[in-house]
PDB file of C-alpha atoms in Angstrom:
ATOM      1  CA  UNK T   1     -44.863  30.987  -4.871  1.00 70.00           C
ATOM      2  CA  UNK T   2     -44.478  26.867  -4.906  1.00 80.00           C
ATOM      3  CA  UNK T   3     -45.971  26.662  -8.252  1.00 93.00           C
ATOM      4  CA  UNK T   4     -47.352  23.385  -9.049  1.00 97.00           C
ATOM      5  CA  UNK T   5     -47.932  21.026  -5.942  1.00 97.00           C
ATOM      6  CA  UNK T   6     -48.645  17.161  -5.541  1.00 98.00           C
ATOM      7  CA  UNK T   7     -49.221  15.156  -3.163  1.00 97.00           C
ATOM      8  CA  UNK T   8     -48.141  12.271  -2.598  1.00 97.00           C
ATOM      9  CA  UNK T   9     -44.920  11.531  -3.996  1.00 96.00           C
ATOM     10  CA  UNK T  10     -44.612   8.021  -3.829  1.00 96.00           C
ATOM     11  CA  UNK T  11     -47.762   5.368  -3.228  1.00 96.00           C
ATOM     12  CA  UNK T  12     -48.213   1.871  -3.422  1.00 97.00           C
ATOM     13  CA  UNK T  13     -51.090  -0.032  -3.861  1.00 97.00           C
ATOM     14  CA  UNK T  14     -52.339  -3.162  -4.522  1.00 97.00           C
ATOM     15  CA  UNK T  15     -54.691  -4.014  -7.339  1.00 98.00           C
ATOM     16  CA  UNK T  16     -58.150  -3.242  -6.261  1.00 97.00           C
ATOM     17  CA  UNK T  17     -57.621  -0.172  -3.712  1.00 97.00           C
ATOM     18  CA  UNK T  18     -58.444   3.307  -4.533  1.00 97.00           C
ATOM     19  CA  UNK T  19     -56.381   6.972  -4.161  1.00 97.00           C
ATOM     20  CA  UNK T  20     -56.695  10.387  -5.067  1.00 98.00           C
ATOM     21  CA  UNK T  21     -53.630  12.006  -6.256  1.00 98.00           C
ATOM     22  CA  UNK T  22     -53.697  15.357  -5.453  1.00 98.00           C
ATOM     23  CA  UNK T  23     -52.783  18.540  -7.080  1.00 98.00           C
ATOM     24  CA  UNK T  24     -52.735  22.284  -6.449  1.00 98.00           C
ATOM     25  CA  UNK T  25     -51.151  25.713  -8.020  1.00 97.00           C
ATOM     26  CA  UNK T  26     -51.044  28.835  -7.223  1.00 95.00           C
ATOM     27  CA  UNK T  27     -50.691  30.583 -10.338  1.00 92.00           C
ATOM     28  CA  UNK T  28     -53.722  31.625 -10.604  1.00 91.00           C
ATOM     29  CA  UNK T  29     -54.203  29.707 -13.709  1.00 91.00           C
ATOM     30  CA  UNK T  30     -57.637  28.535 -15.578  1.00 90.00           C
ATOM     31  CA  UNK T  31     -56.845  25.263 -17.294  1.00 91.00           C
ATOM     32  CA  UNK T  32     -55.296  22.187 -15.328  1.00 94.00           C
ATOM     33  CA  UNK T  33     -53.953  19.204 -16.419  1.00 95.00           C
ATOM     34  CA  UNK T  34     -53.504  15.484 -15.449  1.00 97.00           C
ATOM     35  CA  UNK T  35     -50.794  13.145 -17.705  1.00 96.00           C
ATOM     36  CA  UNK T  36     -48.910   9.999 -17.339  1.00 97.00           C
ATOM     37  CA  UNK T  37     -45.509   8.561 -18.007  1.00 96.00           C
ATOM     38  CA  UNK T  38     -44.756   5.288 -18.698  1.00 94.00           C
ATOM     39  CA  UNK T  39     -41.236   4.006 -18.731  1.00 87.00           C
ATOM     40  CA  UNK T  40     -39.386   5.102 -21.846  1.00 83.00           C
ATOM     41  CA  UNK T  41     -42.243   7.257 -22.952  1.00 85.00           C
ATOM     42  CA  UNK T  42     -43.335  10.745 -22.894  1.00 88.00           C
ATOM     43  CA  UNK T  43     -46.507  11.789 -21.226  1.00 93.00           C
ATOM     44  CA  UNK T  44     -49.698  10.772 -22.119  1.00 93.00           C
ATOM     45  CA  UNK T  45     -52.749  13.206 -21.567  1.00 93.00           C
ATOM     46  CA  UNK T  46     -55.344  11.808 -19.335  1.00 96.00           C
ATOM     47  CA  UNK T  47     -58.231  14.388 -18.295  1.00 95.00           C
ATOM     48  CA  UNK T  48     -57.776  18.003 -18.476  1.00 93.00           C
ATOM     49  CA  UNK T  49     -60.295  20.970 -17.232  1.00 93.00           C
ATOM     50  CA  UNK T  50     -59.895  24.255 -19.193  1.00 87.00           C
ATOM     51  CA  UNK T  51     -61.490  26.457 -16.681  1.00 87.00           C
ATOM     52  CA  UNK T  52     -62.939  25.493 -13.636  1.00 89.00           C
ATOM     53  CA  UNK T  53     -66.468  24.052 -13.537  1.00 89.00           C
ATOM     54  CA  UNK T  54     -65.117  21.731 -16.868  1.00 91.00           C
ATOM     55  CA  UNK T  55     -63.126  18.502 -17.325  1.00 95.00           C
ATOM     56  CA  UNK T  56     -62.719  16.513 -19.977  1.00 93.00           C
ATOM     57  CA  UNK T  57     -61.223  13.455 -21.809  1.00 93.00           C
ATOM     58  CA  UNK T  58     -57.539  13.322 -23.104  1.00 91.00           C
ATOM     59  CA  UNK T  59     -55.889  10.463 -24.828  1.00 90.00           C
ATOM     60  CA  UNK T  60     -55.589   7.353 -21.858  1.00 95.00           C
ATOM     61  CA  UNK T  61     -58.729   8.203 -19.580  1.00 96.00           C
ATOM     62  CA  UNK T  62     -60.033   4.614 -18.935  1.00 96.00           C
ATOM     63  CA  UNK T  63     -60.147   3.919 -15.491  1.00 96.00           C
ATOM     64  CA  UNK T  64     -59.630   7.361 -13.712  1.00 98.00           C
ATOM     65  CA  UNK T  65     -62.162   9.988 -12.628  1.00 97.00           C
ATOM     66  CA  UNK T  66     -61.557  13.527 -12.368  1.00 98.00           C
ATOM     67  CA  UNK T  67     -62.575  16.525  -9.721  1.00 97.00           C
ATOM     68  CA  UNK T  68     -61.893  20.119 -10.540  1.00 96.00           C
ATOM     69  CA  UNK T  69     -62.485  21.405  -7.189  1.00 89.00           C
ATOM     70  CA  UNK T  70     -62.207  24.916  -7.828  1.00 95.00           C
ATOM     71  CA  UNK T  71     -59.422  27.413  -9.198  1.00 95.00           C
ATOM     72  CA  UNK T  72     -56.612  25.976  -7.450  1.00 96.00           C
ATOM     73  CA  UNK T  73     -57.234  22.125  -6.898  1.00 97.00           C
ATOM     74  CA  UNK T  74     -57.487  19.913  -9.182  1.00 98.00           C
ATOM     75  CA  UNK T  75     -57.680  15.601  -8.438  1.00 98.00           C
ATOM     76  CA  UNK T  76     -57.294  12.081  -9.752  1.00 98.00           C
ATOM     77  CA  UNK T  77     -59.245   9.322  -8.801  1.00 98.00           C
ATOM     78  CA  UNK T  78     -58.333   5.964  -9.471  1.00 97.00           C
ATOM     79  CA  UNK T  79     -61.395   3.659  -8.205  1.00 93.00           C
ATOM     80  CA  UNK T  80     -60.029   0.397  -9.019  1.00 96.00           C
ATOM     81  CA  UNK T  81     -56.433   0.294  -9.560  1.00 97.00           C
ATOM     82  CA  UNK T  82     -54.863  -2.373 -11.428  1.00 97.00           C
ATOM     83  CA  UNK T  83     -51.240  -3.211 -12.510  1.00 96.00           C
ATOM     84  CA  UNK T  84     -51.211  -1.128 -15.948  1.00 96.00           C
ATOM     85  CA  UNK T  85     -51.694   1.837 -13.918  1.00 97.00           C
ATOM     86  CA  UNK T  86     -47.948   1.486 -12.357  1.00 97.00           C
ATOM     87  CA  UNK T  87     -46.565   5.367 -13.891  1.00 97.00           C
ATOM     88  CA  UNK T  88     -45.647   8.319 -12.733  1.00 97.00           C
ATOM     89  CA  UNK T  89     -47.973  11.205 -12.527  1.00 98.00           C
ATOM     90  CA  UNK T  90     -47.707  14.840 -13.639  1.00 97.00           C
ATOM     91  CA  UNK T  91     -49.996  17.578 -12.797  1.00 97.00           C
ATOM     92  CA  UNK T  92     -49.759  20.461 -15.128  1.00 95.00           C
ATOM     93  CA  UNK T  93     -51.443  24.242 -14.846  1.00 94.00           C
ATOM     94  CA  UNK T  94     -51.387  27.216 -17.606  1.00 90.00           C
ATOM     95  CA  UNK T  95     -53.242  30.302 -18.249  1.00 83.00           C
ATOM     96  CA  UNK T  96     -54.888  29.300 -21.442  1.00 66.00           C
ATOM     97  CA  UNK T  97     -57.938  31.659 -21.529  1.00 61.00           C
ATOM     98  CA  UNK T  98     -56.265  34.455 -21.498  1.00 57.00           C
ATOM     99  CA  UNK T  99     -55.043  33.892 -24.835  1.00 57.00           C
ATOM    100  CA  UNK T 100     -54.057  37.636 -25.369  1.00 57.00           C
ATOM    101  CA  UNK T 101     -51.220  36.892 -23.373  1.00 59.00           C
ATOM    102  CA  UNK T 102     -48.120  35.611 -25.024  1.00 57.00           C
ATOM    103  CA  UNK T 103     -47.213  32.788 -22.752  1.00 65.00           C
ATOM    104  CA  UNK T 104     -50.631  32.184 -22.330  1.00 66.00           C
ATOM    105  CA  UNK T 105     -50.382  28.174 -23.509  1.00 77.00           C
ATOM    106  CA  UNK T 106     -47.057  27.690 -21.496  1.00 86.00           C
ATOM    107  CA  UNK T 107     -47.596  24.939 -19.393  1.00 90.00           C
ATOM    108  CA  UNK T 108     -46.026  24.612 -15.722  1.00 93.00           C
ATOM    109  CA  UNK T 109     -45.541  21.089 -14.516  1.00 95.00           C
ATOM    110  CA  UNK T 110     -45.612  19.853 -10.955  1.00 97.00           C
ATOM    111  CA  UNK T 111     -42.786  16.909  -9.697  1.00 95.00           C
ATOM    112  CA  UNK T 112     -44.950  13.973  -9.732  1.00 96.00           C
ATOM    113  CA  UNK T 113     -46.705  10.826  -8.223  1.00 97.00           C
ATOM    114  CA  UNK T 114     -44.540   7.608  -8.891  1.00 96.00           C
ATOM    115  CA  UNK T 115     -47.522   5.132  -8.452  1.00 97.00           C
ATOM    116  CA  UNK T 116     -46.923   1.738  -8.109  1.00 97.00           C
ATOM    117  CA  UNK T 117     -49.763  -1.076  -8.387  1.00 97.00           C
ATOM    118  CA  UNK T 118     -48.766  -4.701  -7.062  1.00 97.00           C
TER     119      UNK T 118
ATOM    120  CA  UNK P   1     -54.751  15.067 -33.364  1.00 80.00           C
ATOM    121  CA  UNK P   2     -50.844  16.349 -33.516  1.00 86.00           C
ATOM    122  CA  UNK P   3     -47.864  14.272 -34.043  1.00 91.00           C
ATOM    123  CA  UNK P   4     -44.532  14.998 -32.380  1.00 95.00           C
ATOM    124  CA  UNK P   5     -41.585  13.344 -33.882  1.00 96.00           C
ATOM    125  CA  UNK P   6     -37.718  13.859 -31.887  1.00 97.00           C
ATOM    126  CA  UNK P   7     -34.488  12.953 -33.070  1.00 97.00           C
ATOM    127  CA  UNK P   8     -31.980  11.496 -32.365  1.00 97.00           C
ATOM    128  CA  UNK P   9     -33.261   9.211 -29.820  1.00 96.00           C
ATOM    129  CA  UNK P  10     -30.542   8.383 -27.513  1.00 97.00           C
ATOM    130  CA  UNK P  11     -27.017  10.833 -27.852  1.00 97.00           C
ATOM    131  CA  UNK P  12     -23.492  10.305 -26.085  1.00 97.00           C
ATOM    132  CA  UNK P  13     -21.568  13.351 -25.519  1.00 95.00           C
ATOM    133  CA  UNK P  14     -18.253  14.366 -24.192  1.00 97.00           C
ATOM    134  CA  UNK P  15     -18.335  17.364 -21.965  1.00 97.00           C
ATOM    135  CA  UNK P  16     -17.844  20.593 -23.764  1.00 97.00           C
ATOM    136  CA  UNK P  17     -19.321  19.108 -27.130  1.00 97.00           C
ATOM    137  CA  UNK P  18     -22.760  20.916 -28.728  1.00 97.00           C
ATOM    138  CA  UNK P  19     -25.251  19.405 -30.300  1.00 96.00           C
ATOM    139  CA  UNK P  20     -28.942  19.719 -31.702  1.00 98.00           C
ATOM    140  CA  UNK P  21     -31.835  18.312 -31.166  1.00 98.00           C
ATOM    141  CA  UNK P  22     -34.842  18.252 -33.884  1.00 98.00           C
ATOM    142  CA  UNK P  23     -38.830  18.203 -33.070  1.00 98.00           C
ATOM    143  CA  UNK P  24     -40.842  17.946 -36.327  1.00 97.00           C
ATOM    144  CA  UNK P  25     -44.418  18.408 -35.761  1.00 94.00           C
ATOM    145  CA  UNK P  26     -47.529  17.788 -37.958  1.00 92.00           C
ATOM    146  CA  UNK P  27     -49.760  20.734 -37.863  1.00 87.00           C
ATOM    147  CA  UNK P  28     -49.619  24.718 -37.160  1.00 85.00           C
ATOM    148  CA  UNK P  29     -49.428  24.890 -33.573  1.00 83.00           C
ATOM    149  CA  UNK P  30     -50.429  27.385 -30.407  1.00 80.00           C
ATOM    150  CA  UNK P  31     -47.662  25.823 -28.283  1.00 86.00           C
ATOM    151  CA  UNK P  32     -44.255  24.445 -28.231  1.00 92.00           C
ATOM    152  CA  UNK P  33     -42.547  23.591 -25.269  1.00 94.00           C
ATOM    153  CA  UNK P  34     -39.372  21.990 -24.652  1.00 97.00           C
ATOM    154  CA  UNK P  35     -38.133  20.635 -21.711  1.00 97.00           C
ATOM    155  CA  UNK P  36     -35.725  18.748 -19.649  1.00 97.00           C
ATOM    156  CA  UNK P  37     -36.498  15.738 -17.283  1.00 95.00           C
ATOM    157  CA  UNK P  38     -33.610  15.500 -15.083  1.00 91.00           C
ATOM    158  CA  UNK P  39     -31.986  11.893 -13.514  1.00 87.00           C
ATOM    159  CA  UNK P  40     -34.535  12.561 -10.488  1.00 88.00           C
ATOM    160  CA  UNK P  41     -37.693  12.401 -13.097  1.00 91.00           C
ATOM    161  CA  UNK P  42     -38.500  16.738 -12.900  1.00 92.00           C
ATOM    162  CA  UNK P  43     -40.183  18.249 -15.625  1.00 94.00           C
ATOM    163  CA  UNK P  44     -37.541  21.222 -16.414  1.00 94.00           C
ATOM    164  CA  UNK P  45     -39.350  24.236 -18.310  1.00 94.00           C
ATOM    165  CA  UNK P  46     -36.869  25.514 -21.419  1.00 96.00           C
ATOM    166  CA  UNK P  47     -38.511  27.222 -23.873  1.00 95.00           C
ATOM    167  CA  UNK P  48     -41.709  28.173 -24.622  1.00 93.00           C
ATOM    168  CA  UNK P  49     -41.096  28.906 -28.438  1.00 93.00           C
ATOM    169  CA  UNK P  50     -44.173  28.448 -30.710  1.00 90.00           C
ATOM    170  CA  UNK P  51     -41.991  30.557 -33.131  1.00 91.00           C
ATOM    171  CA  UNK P  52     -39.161  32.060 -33.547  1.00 94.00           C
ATOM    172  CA  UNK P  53     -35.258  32.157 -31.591  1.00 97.00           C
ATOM    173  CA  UNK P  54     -34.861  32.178 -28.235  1.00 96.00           C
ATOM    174  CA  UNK P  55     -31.837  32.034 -26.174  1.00 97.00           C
ATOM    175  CA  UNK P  56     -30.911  31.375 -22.159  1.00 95.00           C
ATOM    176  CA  UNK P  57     -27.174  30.873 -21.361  1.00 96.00           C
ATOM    177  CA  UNK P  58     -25.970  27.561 -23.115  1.00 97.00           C
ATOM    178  CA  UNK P  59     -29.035  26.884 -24.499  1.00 98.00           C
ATOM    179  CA  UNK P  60     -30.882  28.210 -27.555  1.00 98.00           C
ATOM    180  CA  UNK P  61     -34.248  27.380 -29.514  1.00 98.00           C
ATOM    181  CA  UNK P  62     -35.494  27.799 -32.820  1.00 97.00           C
ATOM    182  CA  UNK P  63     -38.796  27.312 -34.201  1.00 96.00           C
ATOM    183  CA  UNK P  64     -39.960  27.402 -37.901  1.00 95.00           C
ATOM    184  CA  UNK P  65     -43.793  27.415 -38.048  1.00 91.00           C
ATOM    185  CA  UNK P  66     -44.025  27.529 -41.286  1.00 92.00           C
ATOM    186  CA  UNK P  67     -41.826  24.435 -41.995  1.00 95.00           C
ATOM    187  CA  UNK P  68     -43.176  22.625 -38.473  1.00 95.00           C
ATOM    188  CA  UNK P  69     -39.637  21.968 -36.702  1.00 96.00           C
ATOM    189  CA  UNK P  70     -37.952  23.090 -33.820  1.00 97.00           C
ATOM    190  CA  UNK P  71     -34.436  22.712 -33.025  1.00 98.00           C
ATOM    191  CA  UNK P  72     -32.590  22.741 -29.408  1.00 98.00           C
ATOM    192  CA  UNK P  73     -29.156  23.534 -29.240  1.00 98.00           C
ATOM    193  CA  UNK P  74     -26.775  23.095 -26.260  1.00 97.00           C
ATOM    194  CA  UNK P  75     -23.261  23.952 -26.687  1.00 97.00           C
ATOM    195  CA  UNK P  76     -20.552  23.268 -24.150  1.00 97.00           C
ATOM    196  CA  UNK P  77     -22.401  20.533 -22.955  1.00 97.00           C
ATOM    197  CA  UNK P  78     -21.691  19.708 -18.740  1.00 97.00           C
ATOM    198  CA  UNK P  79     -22.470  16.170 -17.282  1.00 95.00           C
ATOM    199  CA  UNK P  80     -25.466  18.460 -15.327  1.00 94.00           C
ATOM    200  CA  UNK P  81     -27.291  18.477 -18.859  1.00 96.00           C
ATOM    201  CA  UNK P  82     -27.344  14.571 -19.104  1.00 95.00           C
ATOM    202  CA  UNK P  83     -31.389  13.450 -18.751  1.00 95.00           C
ATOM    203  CA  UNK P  84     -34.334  13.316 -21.511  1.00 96.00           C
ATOM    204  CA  UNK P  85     -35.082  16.052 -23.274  1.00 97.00           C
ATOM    205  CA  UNK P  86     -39.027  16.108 -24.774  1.00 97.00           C
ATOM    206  CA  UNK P  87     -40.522  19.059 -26.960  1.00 96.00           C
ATOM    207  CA  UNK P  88     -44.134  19.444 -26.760  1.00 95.00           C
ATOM    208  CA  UNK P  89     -46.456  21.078 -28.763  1.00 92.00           C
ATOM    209  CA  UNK P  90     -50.317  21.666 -29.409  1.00 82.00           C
ATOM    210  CA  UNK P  91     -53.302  23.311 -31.344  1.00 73.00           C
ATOM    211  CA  UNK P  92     -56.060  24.821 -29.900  1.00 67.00           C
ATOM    212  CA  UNK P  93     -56.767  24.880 -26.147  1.00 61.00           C
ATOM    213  CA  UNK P  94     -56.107  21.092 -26.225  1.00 66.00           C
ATOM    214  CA  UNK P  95     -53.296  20.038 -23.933  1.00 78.00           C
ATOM    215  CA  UNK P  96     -49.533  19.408 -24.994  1.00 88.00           C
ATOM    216  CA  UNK P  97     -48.510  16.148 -27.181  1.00 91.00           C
ATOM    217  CA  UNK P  98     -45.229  14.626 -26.683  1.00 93.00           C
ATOM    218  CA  UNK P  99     -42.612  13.666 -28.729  1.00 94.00           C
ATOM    219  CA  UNK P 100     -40.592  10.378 -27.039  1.00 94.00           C
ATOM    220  CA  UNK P 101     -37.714  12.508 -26.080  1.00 96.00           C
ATOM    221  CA  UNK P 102     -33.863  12.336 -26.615  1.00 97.00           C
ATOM    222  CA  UNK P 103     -32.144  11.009 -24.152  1.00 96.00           C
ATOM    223  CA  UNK P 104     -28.754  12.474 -23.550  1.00 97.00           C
ATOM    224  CA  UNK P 105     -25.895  11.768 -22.057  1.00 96.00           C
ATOM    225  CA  UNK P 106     -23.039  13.640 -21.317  1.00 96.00           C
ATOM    226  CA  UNK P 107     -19.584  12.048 -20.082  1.00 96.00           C
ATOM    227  CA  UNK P 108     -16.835  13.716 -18.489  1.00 94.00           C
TER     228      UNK P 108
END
């Protein structure tokens, strides 16, 4: 059981070029999550998908695109990348329909993407 | 949407010394997480305490819904502790907020 996977763990890119980080869990979990961490800073919430078949906005979503593939997978797109996207990105998974359970908001992060724009 | 508060930002310990940490947060919440992000940058799971005391080895939680804080106390603290430690909470099936995190040292 490897939990919550990403890939890759370390990309540069210059400003301009476009990536997909990607992420998978095998949890079996319904809602996925994408944030970001700045330096000094906690994360910031950029798209999240409560079940499959749904994404949506969180707090910093300018400038990234979303894919919930299906159960297990879900992606970020950057189209464009520029400078202010230099962070490193989590991928986060929990069961959060199932919300008779009592750990069903507990959220189970993945190691991260340090990203790195020039 | 929520607001996360931690405090104290930055702490210096000596090994073996406890401390607490304090999240204050600005609404009645689903989920409260706290965790540690070690020197390599992992996301450690602690607690998942939207209420209540929880306890695993040196470490122990507390959560007061009512009063919206949470406390996170490490005693006989070990240089392996040192690293940022962030509580995280929500409402609804919205995703976590963060506080800024304590940072923490611990010398030997």
């Amino acid at each position: 059981n490897a939990g919550v996977t990403q890939t890759p763990k370390f990309q540069v890119l210059k400003t301009g070029q476009s990536m997909t980080l990607q992420c998978a869990q095998d949890m079996n979990h319904n809602s996925m999550y994408w944030y970001r961490q700045d330096p000094g800073m906690g994360l910031r919430l950029i798209y999240y998908s409560a079940s499959e078949g749904t994404t949506d906005k969180g707090e910093v979503p300018n400038g990234y695109n979303v894919s919930r593939l299906n159960k297990r997978e879900f992606s970020l797109r950057l189209e464009s990348a520029a400078p202010s996207q230099t962070s490193v990105y989590f991928c986060a998974s929990s069961d959060s329909l199932r919300e008779t359970s009592a750990r069903a908001y507990e959220q189970y992060f993945g190691p991260g993407t340090r990203l790195t724009v020039t | 949407g929520i607001q996360v508060e931690q405090s104290p930002p930055d702490l210096i310990l000596q090994e073996g010394a406890n401390s607490t940490l304090r999240c204050n947060f600005s609404d009645s919440v689903n989920n409260l997480q706290w965790f540690h992000q070690n020197p390599w940058g992992q996301l450690i799971n602690l607690f998942y305490i939207p209420s209540g005391t929880k306890q695993n080895g040196r470490l122990s939680a507390t959560t007061v819904a009512t009063e919206r804080y949470s406390l996170l106390y490490i005693s006989s603290s070990q240089t392996t502790d040192s690293g940022v430690y962030f509580c995280a909470a929500h409402t609804g099936r919205r995703a976590l907020t963060f506080g800024s995190g304590t940072r923490l040292q611990v010398q030997p």
